[in-house]
CSV table of C-alpha atoms and ligand atoms in Angstrom, one decimal:
chain,number,residue,atom,x,y,z
A,1,MET,CA,18.5,-14.5,58.1
A,2,LYS,CA,21.3,-13.5,60.7
A,3,GLN,CA,19.8,-10.8,63.7
A,4,ARG,CA,20.9,-7.4,62.9
A,5,VAL,CA,23.5,-5.6,65.0
A,6,TYR,CA,22.8,-1.8,65.3
A,7,LEU,CA,26.3,-0.1,65.9
A,8,ASP,CA,25.7,3.2,65.0
A,9,TRP,CA,24.5,5.2,68.1
A,10,ASN,CA,26.1,8.3,67.6
A,11,ALA,CA,23.6,8.6,64.3
A,12,THR,CA,21.0,7.8,66.6
A,13,THR,CA,19.8,5.7,69.4
A,14,PRO,CA,16.5,3.2,69.9
A,15,LEU,CA,13.4,4.7,71.6
A,16,ARG,CA,13.5,3.7,75.5
A,17,PRO,CA,10.3,2.2,76.4
A,18,GLU,CA,9.8,5.1,79.4
A,19,ALA,CA,10.0,7.7,76.3
A,20,ARG,CA,7.7,6.0,74.2
A,21,ALA,CA,5.1,5.7,77.2
A,22,ALA,CA,5.4,9.3,77.8
A,23,LEU,CA,5.1,10.3,74.2
A,24,VAL,CA,1.9,8.0,73.9
A,25,ALA,CA,0.6,9.4,77.0
A,26,ALA,CA,1.2,12.9,75.9
A,27,LEU,CA,-0.6,12.4,72.6
A,28,ASP,CA,-4.0,12.0,74.7
A,29,ILE,CA,-3.6,15.3,76.3
A,30,CYS,CA,-5.8,18.0,74.6
A,31,GLY,CA,-4.7,21.1,76.1
A,32,ASN,CA,-2.4,23.8,74.9
A,33,PRO,CA,0.4,24.4,77.5
A,34,SER,CA,-0.3,28.1,77.3
A,35,SER,CA,-4.0,27.8,78.1
A,36,VAL,CA,-5.2,28.7,81.6
A,37,HIS,CA,-7.8,26.2,82.0
A,38,GLY,CA,-7.8,22.6,83.4
A,39,GLU,CA,-6.7,21.3,80.2
A,40,GLY,CA,-3.9,23.7,79.6
A,41,ARG,CA,-2.8,23.3,83.0
A,42,ARG,CA,-2.1,19.7,82.5
A,43,ALA,CA,-0.5,20.3,79.4
A,44,HIS,CA,1.7,22.7,81.2
A,45,LYS,CA,2.6,20.6,83.9
A,46,VAL,CA,3.8,17.8,81.5
A,47,LEU,CA,5.9,20.6,79.7
A,48,GLN,CA,7.6,21.5,83.1
A,49,ASP,CA,8.2,18.1,84.3
A,50,ALA,CA,10.2,17.6,81.2
A,51,ARG,CA,11.9,20.8,81.3
A,52,ALA,CA,12.8,19.9,84.9
A,53,ALA,CA,14.2,16.3,84.1
A,54,VAL,CA,16.2,17.9,80.9
A,55,ALA,CA,17.6,20.7,83.0
A,56,ALA,CA,18.8,18.0,85.8
A,57,LEU,CA,20.6,16.0,83.0
A,58,VAL,CA,22.9,18.9,82.3
A,59,GLY,CA,23.0,20.7,85.7
A,60,ALA,CA,21.2,23.5,84.1
A,61,ASP,CA,18.1,25.6,85.7
A,62,PRO,CA,14.7,24.7,84.3
A,63,GLU,CA,14.1,28.4,83.4
A,64,THR,CA,17.4,28.2,81.2
A,65,VAL,CA,15.8,25.0,79.0
A,66,VAL,CA,14.3,26.2,75.5
A,67,PHE,CA,12.8,23.6,73.7
A,68,THR,CA,13.1,23.1,69.9
A,69,SER,CA,12.7,20.9,67.1
A,70,GLY,CA,16.0,19.6,67.7
A,71,ALA,CA,19.8,20.3,68.0
A,72,THR,CA,20.1,21.9,64.3
A,73,GLU,CA,17.4,24.4,65.6
A,74,SER,CA,19.2,24.8,68.7
A,75,ASN,CA,22.7,25.6,67.0
A,76,ALA,CA,20.8,28.1,64.6
A,77,LEU,CA,19.0,29.6,67.4
A,78,ALA,CA,22.4,30.2,69.4
A,79,LEU,CA,24.6,31.2,66.3
A,80,SER,CA,22.9,34.9,66.4
A,81,PRO,CA,24.8,37.9,65.9
A,82,GLY,CA,24.7,40.3,68.7
A,83,VAL,CA,24.5,38.0,71.9
A,84,HIS,CA,26.7,39.5,74.5
A,85,ARG,CA,27.7,39.1,78.4
A,86,PRO,CA,25.8,41.9,80.3
A,87,ALA,CA,29.6,44.1,80.7
A,88,SER,CA,30.6,43.2,76.8
A,89,PRO,CA,29.4,44.9,73.5
A,90,PRO,CA,27.5,42.6,71.2
A,91,VAL,CA,29.5,40.3,69.3
A,92,LYS,CA,30.0,40.4,65.5
A,93,ARG,CA,32.2,37.9,64.7
A,94,LEU,CA,31.8,33.8,65.0
A,95,ILE,CA,34.8,31.7,65.7
A,96,VAL,CA,33.9,27.7,64.9
A,97,SER,CA,36.1,24.9,65.4
A,98,ALA,CA,37.1,22.8,62.2
A,99,ILE,CA,35.2,20.1,63.6
A,100,GLU,CA,31.9,21.1,64.2
A,101,HIS,CA,28.6,19.4,62.8
A,102,PRO,CA,27.5,21.1,59.3
A,103,SER,CA,24.8,22.9,61.2
A,104,VAL,CA,27.3,25.0,63.1
A,105,LEU,CA,30.0,25.1,60.1
A,106,THR,CA,27.2,27.0,58.4
A,107,GLY,CA,27.2,29.8,60.5
A,108,GLY,CA,23.8,30.1,61.6
A,109,ARG,CA,22.3,33.6,61.6
A,110,PHE,CA,25.9,35.1,60.9
A,111,GLY,CA,25.7,33.2,57.6
A,112,ARG,CA,28.7,31.0,56.3
A,113,GLU,CA,30.9,34.1,55.2
A,114,PHE,CA,31.0,35.3,58.6
A,115,VAL,CA,32.7,32.0,59.9
A,116,GLU,CA,36.2,32.1,61.4
A,117,ILE,CA,37.7,28.7,61.7
A,118,ALA,CA,39.4,27.8,64.5
A,119,PRO,CA,41.8,24.3,63.7
A,120,VAL,CA,42.4,21.4,65.4
A,121,ASP,CA,45.5,19.3,66.1
A,122,ARG,CA,46.2,15.6,64.4
A,123,SER,CA,44.0,13.9,67.0
A,124,GLY,CA,40.9,16.3,66.5
A,125,VAL,CA,41.4,18.5,69.4
A,126,ILE,CA,40.9,22.3,69.3
A,127,ASN,CA,44.3,24.2,68.9
A,128,LEU,CA,43.8,26.7,72.0
A,129,VAL,CA,47.1,28.6,70.7
A,130,GLU,CA,45.2,29.2,67.5
A,131,LEU,CA,42.0,29.7,69.1
A,132,ALA,CA,43.8,32.7,71.3
A,133,ARG,CA,45.1,34.3,68.5
A,134,LEU,CA,42.0,34.4,67.1
A,135,LEU,CA,40.2,36.2,69.8
A,136,ALA,CA,43.1,38.5,70.6
A,137,ASN,CA,43.2,42.1,69.6
A,138,LYS,CA,39.7,42.2,67.9
A,139,PRO,CA,36.2,42.6,69.0
A,140,PRO,CA,34.7,40.0,71.1
A,141,ALA,CA,33.3,36.9,69.0
A,142,LEU,CA,30.6,34.3,69.8
A,143,VAL,CA,32.7,30.9,69.8
A,144,SER,CA,31.0,27.6,69.1
A,145,ILE,CA,33.0,24.6,70.1
A,146,MET,CA,31.6,21.1,70.3
A,147,LEU,CA,31.9,19.4,73.7
A,148,ALA,CA,32.8,15.8,71.9
A,149,ASN,CA,33.2,15.4,68.3
A,150,ASN,CA,30.4,12.8,66.9
A,151,GLU,CA,32.9,11.2,64.2
A,152,THR,CA,35.8,10.6,66.4
A,153,GLY,CA,34.4,10.9,70.0
A,154,ALA,CA,37.6,13.3,70.9
A,155,ILE,CA,36.4,15.4,73.8
A,156,GLN,CA,37.4,18.9,73.5
A,157,PRO,CA,38.8,20.9,76.5
A,158,ILE,CA,35.7,23.3,76.7
A,159,ARG,CA,37.0,24.7,80.5
A,160,GLU,CA,39.8,26.0,78.8
A,161,VAL,CA,38.1,27.2,76.0
A,162,ALA,CA,35.7,29.0,78.1
A,163,GLU,CA,38.5,30.8,80.0
A,164,LEU,CA,39.7,32.3,76.8
A,165,VAL,CA,36.6,33.2,75.5
A,166,ARG,CA,35.5,34.8,78.7
A,167,ALA,CA,38.9,36.8,78.9
A,168,HIS,CA,38.3,38.1,75.4
A,169,GLY,CA,34.8,39.4,76.4
A,170,GLY,CA,33.0,36.6,74.1
A,171,VAL,CA,30.0,34.4,74.4
A,172,LEU,CA,30.7,30.6,74.1
A,173,HIS,CA,28.1,28.3,72.3
A,174,VAL,CA,28.7,24.6,73.0
A,175,ASP,CA,27.3,21.9,70.6
A,176,ALA,CA,27.0,18.8,73.3
A,177,VAL,CA,24.7,16.7,71.1
A,178,ALA,CA,27.6,13.8,70.6
A,179,ALA,CA,28.2,14.0,74.4
A,180,PHE,CA,24.6,14.2,75.8
A,181,GLY,CA,24.0,10.9,77.9
A,182,LYS,CA,27.8,9.6,77.4
A,183,MET,CA,29.7,11.9,79.8
A,184,ASN,CA,28.8,14.1,82.6
A,185,ILE,CA,27.7,17.4,81.3
A,186,ASN,CA,27.0,20.1,83.6
A,187,PHE,CA,26.1,23.5,82.1
A,188,LYS,CA,27.4,25.6,84.9
A,189,SER,CA,30.7,24.4,85.8
A,190,LEU,CA,31.2,24.3,81.8
A,191,GLU,CA,30.9,27.9,82.2
A,192,CYS,CA,29.6,28.5,78.7
A,193,ASP,CA,26.6,30.5,78.0
A,194,LEU,CA,24.7,28.3,75.7
A,195,LEU,CA,24.7,24.5,75.1
A,196,SER,CA,22.8,22.6,72.4
A,197,ILE,CA,21.1,18.5,72.9
A,198,SER,CA,18.9,16.5,70.9
A,199,ALA,CA,16.6,14.3,72.3
A,200,HIS,CA,17.4,11.0,69.8
A,201,LYS,CA,20.9,10.6,70.9
A,202,ILE,CA,19.6,9.3,74.5
A,203,GLY,CA,16.6,7.2,73.7
A,204,GLY,CA,14.0,10.1,73.2
A,205,PRO,CA,12.1,10.6,70.0
A,206,LYS,CA,13.5,12.2,67.1
A,207,GLY,CA,12.8,16.0,66.3
A,208,VAL,CA,13.0,17.1,69.7
A,209,GLY,CA,15.9,19.2,71.4
A,210,ALA,CA,16.8,22.3,73.3
A,211,LEU,CA,19.0,25.0,74.0
A,212,ILE,CA,20.3,26.1,77.3
A,213,VAL,CA,20.5,29.7,77.5
A,214,GLY,CA,22.4,31.1,80.8
A,215,ASP,CA,20.9,33.5,82.8
A,216,ASP,CA,23.0,36.1,82.1
A,217,LEU,CA,23.5,36.0,78.4
A,218,ARG,CA,21.8,39.0,76.5
A,219,GLY,CA,20.6,39.8,73.0
A,220,LEU,CA,19.6,36.3,71.7
A,221,GLU,CA,17.2,37.2,68.8
A,222,PRO,CA,14.5,34.2,68.7
A,223,GLU,CA,14.6,32.5,65.1
A,224,LEU,CA,10.5,31.8,65.2
A,225,ARG,CA,8.4,35.0,66.3
A,226,GLY,CA,4.9,34.9,67.4
A,227,GLY,CA,3.4,33.7,70.3
A,228,GLY,CA,5.3,34.3,73.6
A,229,GLN,CA,6.0,30.3,73.9
A,230,GLU,CA,9.6,29.5,75.6
A,231,LYS,CA,9.7,33.1,77.2
A,232,GLY,CA,9.5,34.7,73.7
A,233,ARG,CA,12.5,32.8,73.0
A,234,ARG,CA,10.9,30.2,70.5
A,235,ALA,CA,7.4,31.0,69.4
A,236,GLY,CA,5.1,27.9,68.1
A,237,THR,CA,2.8,25.5,70.4
A,238,GLU,CA,5.1,23.1,71.8
A,239,ASN,CA,5.5,19.7,70.3
A,240,LEU,CA,3.9,18.3,73.7
A,241,PRO,CA,4.4,14.4,72.9
A,242,GLY,CA,7.9,14.8,71.8
A,243,ILE,CA,9.1,17.2,74.9
A,244,ALA,CA,7.5,14.3,77.3
A,245,GLY,CA,9.3,11.4,75.7
A,246,PHE,CA,12.6,13.7,75.9
A,247,GLY,CA,12.2,14.4,79.5
A,248,ALA,CA,11.2,10.6,80.3
A,249,ALA,CA,14.5,9.7,78.4
A,250,ALA,CA,16.5,12.4,80.6
A,251,LYS,CA,15.0,10.9,83.7
A,252,ALA,CA,16.3,7.3,82.8
A,253,VAL,CA,19.3,8.5,81.5
A,254,MET,CA,20.1,10.2,85.0
A,255,THR,CA,20.3,7.2,86.6
A,256,THR,CA,22.1,4.9,84.1
A,257,TRP,CA,24.5,6.9,82.2
A,258,GLU,CA,27.5,6.0,84.3
A,259,GLN,CA,26.8,2.4,84.5
A,260,HIS,CA,26.4,2.4,80.4
A,261,ALA,CA,29.5,4.3,79.6
A,262,ARG,CA,31.6,2.1,81.9
A,263,HIS,CA,29.8,-1.0,79.8
A,264,CYS,CA,30.1,1.0,76.1
A,265,GLU,CA,34.1,1.6,77.6
A,266,ILE,CA,34.7,-2.3,78.1
A,267,LEU,CA,33.3,-3.4,74.8
A,268,ARG,CA,35.0,-0.3,73.1
A,269,LYS,CA,38.2,-1.7,74.2
A,270,ARG,CA,37.3,-5.5,73.1
A,271,LEU,CA,36.5,-4.0,69.6
A,272,GLU,CA,39.2,-1.9,69.0
A,273,ALA,CA,41.9,-4.8,70.1
A,274,GLY,CA,40.1,-7.2,67.6
A,275,LEU,CA,40.1,-4.4,64.8
A,276,LYS,CA,44.0,-3.7,65.3
A,277,GLN,CA,44.7,-7.2,65.1
A,278,ALA,CA,42.9,-7.3,61.9
A,279,GLY,CA,45.0,-4.2,60.5
A,280,ALA,CA,43.0,-1.5,61.5
A,281,VAL,CA,44.2,2.0,62.6
A,282,ILE,CA,42.1,3.8,65.4
A,283,ILE,CA,41.9,7.4,64.6
A,284,ALA,CA,42.2,9.6,67.4
A,285,GLU,CA,43.2,6.5,69.8
A,286,ASN,CA,45.2,8.5,72.3
A,287,ALA,CA,42.8,11.4,72.7
A,288,SER,CA,40.4,11.6,75.4
A,289,ARG,CA,37.4,10.4,73.3
A,290,LEU,CA,33.7,9.0,74.5
A,291,PRO,CA,33.7,5.9,76.1
A,292,ASN,CA,31.5,4.2,72.7
A,293,THR,CA,32.8,5.5,69.8
A,294,THR,CA,35.4,4.3,67.4
A,295,LEU,CA,36.5,5.5,64.2
A,296,PHE,CA,39.1,3.4,62.3
A,297,THR,CA,40.5,2.8,58.7
A,298,ALA,CA,42.7,0.6,57.2
A,299,PRO,CA,45.1,0.6,54.2
A,300,GLY,CA,43.1,0.6,51.0
A,301,LEU,CA,40.0,0.8,53.0
A,302,HIS,CA,37.0,2.8,51.7
A,303,ALA,CA,34.6,4.0,54.2
A,304,GLU,CA,31.3,4.1,51.8
A,305,THR,CA,32.1,0.4,50.4
A,306,ALA,CA,33.0,-0.9,54.2
A,307,VAL,CA,29.7,0.4,55.4
A,308,ILE,CA,27.9,-1.4,52.6
A,309,GLY,CA,30.2,-4.7,53.6
A,310,PHE,CA,29.4,-4.6,56.9
A,311,ASP,CA,25.6,-4.3,56.2
A,312,LEU,CA,25.4,-6.9,53.9
A,313,GLU,CA,26.6,-8.8,57.0
A,314,GLY,CA,23.7,-7.5,59.1
A,315,ILE,CA,25.9,-5.0,60.7
A,316,ALA,CA,25.0,-1.2,60.6
A,317,VAL,CA,27.8,1.2,61.0
A,318,SER,CA,28.4,4.3,59.4
A,319,SER,CA,31.1,6.4,57.5
A,320,GLY,CA,31.7,9.3,59.5
A,321,SER,CA,28.9,11.4,60.5
A,322,ALA,CA,25.7,10.6,59.4
A,323,CYS,CA,24.6,13.4,58.2
A,324,SER,CA,27.2,13.2,55.6
A,325,SER,CA,26.9,9.7,54.8
A,326,GLY,CA,24.6,9.0,52.1
A,327,LYS,CA,26.7,11.4,49.8
A,328,VAL,CA,30.4,10.1,49.0
A,329,GLN,CA,32.1,13.0,50.4
A,330,PRO,CA,35.5,13.0,52.3
A,331,SER,CA,35.2,13.3,56.1
A,332,HIS,CA,35.5,17.2,57.0
A,333,VAL,CA,36.9,16.2,60.5
A,334,LEU,CA,39.6,13.7,59.2
A,335,GLU,CA,40.4,16.6,56.9
A,336,ALA,CA,40.8,19.1,59.6
A,337,MET,CA,43.0,16.5,61.2
A,338,GLN,CA,45.4,16.6,58.2
A,339,ALA,CA,44.7,13.0,57.4
A,340,GLY,CA,46.0,12.0,54.3
A,341,PRO,CA,43.9,11.4,51.4
A,342,GLU,CA,43.5,7.5,52.3
A,343,GLN,CA,42.2,7.7,55.8
A,344,VAL,CA,40.1,10.9,54.6
A,345,ARG,CA,37.9,8.5,52.7
A,346,GLY,CA,38.3,5.3,54.7
A,347,GLY,CA,36.8,6.2,58.1
A,348,VAL,CA,34.5,4.1,59.4
A,349,ARG,CA,32.2,4.7,62.5
A,350,ILE,CA,31.4,2.3,65.1
A,351,SER,CA,29.5,3.5,67.9
A,352,LEU,CA,28.1,1.2,70.9
A,353,GLY,CA,24.8,1.9,73.2
A,354,TRP,CA,23.5,0.6,75.9
A,355,GLU,CA,21.9,-2.4,74.4
A,356,THR,CA,25.0,-3.5,72.6
A,357,THR,CA,26.2,-6.6,74.0
A,358,GLU,CA,29.7,-8.6,73.6
A,359,ASN,CA,28.4,-11.0,70.7
A,360,ASP,CA,27.5,-7.8,68.7
A,361,VAL,CA,30.9,-7.0,68.9
A,362,ASP,CA,32.3,-10.1,68.1
A,363,ARG,CA,29.9,-10.2,65.3
A,364,ALA,CA,31.2,-6.8,64.0
A,365,LEU,CA,34.8,-7.9,64.7
A,366,GLU,CA,34.1,-11.4,62.0
A,367,ALA,CA,32.9,-8.9,59.4
A,368,TRP,CA,35.9,-7.0,59.4
A,369,ARG,CA,38.1,-9.8,59.5
A,370,LYS,CA,36.2,-10.8,56.3
A,371,LEU,CA,36.3,-7.3,54.9
A,372,ALA,CA,40.2,-6.4,55.7
A,373,GLY,CA,40.9,-10.0,54.2
A,374,THR,CA,39.6,-8.6,50.6
A,375,LEU,CA,41.4,-5.4,50.6
A,376,VAL,CA,43.6,-5.3,47.6
A,377,LYS,CA,45.9,-3.0,46.1
A,378,LYS,CA,45.6,-2.0,42.3
A,379,LYS,CA,48.2,-0.3,41.2
A,380,ASP,CA,48.4,3.2,43.1
A,381,GLU,CA,44.5,3.5,43.6
A,382,THR,CA,43.6,0.9,46.4
A,383,VAL,CA,40.0,-0.7,46.2
A,384,LEU,CA,38.2,-3.2,48.2
A,385,GLU,CA,36.9,-5.9,46.0
A,386,ARG,CA,34.0,-8.4,46.8
A,387,PHE,CA,32.7,-8.6,50.4
B,1,PMP,N1,25.0,18.4,66.4
B,1,PMP,C1,25.8,17.1,66.3
B,1,PMP,C2,27.3,17.1,66.8
B,1,PMP,C3,25.2,16.1,65.7
B,1,PMP,O1,25.9,14.9,65.6
B,1,PMP,C4,23.9,16.4,65.4
B,1,PMP,C5,23.0,14.9,64.6
B,1,PMP,N2,23.5,14.4,63.8
B,1,PMP,C6,23.4,17.3,65.4
B,1,PMP,C7,24.0,18.5,65.9
B,1,PMP,C8,21.7,17.8,64.9
B,1,PMP,O2,21.0,17.3,65.6
B,1,PMP,P1,19.7,17.1,65.3
B,1,PMP,O3,19.7,15.5,64.6
B,1,PMP,O4,18.9,16.8,66.5
B,1,PMP,O5,19.0,18.0,64.2
C-alpha cells in the first residue's frame, strides 16, 4: 500500500505537536476562567496567554479577540445589523462578495434576503468599481470581503476596499480564514473593523476560532447571551483546551509562516508546471494568490470524479471548498468568475502545507498524468473513463 499524501490543507491542517501538548495540558485544568479562586486564575491565565498569542499573529490588541467555536460562528457574530463606526449611523444593509464562504453568503443575522452581492472579475478578484457603485448614494452598509479565497487562493485588495467602505461611512468585516498562517495579516494596517480566523487552518484544533472586533466599533449584538464571558460579546464557559491549542499553534506560526510560505510557493511552482505540461489550465493563474493554493481544470475533467481518482491513488485533494464537496454542486466561486460550464464543474483544488514534500508533489503529478490520459470525449458530453 502506497503512503497517503495529504494535499487538502485549505480544508484543514494536521494538529501541530505544540497545539496538541497545550490542549492536553489544559484538559487537566479544573478551574473555570471566570472564577476568582486559584484554580480559576490558573485557567484564566491559559486563556489570556492564548489571547495574546492569537492577537500577536494578526497584529491586533489582545482585548479585541473574541474566542468562538470557529470561523462559522465568527462570521455569524460579525454579520450583525446595527453595527457602526462612532460618527456613522447603524448599518442596515449588507454587501458581500460573490466568492464568500457560505457562512457569509447566507447573510448572518441580516438574513439571505438582505444580502447584496458585489461581483468579482474573471480572475476572482473583487470589482472595486462595482463595489463603489453599490455603496454610493445609499445608507452605510456592512461589507464582508474575504482576504483570500479558499478555492482559487486569489488575494483581495482589502486596503482599497477599506478605503471605499470608510469613505461611505460603512463597516468592513474580513474573513481571513483562508489567508490565516499563509500571509502577513495585520488587523490594524488592513483598516477593517472585524476579522474572522479559525484555529484548524493553522495546525490548531477544530471547533475553535476568533473574531477580532475593532476598539471603535459600536453596536455589535452578541449572538449567544448569558454569562459575561468575552466581555459580554460571546457568552458561555470558554473551550479552554481548544483555545490553549489555538494559542500554541499561533505561537508556532508566528515564527515559521514566512519560511513555510516560501516552501509552499516553490512546491506550487513545480506542481503547476507539471500540471500544465499534462494539459491542465490553472484558474486565476495571474491573480496575486496564496502561496499554497492551486485550482485547476482541463477539458473534459469532472471534479468529483477526479477527486475520487486522486483518492484511489492515495492522494487527498478537493473539488472547490471542502464545505461544499460531498455534494455534487458547481462551484459558486467559479460561477462568480463567469467560468464556462465545463470549468465550473471541473475545478480541482490542490493545497499544500508545511509538511508537504517534493515527493508528495511528484506523486500528485504522476496521478494527474494518469488521470489526464483517461479523459475522453463522448459526443457533446465529456466524461472521465476509468482511472
Ligand atoms: N471561511 C472560510 C473562507 C473557510 O474556508 C472556512 C472553513 N472551510 C470557514 C469560513 C469556516 O470556518 P470553520 O471551519 O472554523 O467554521
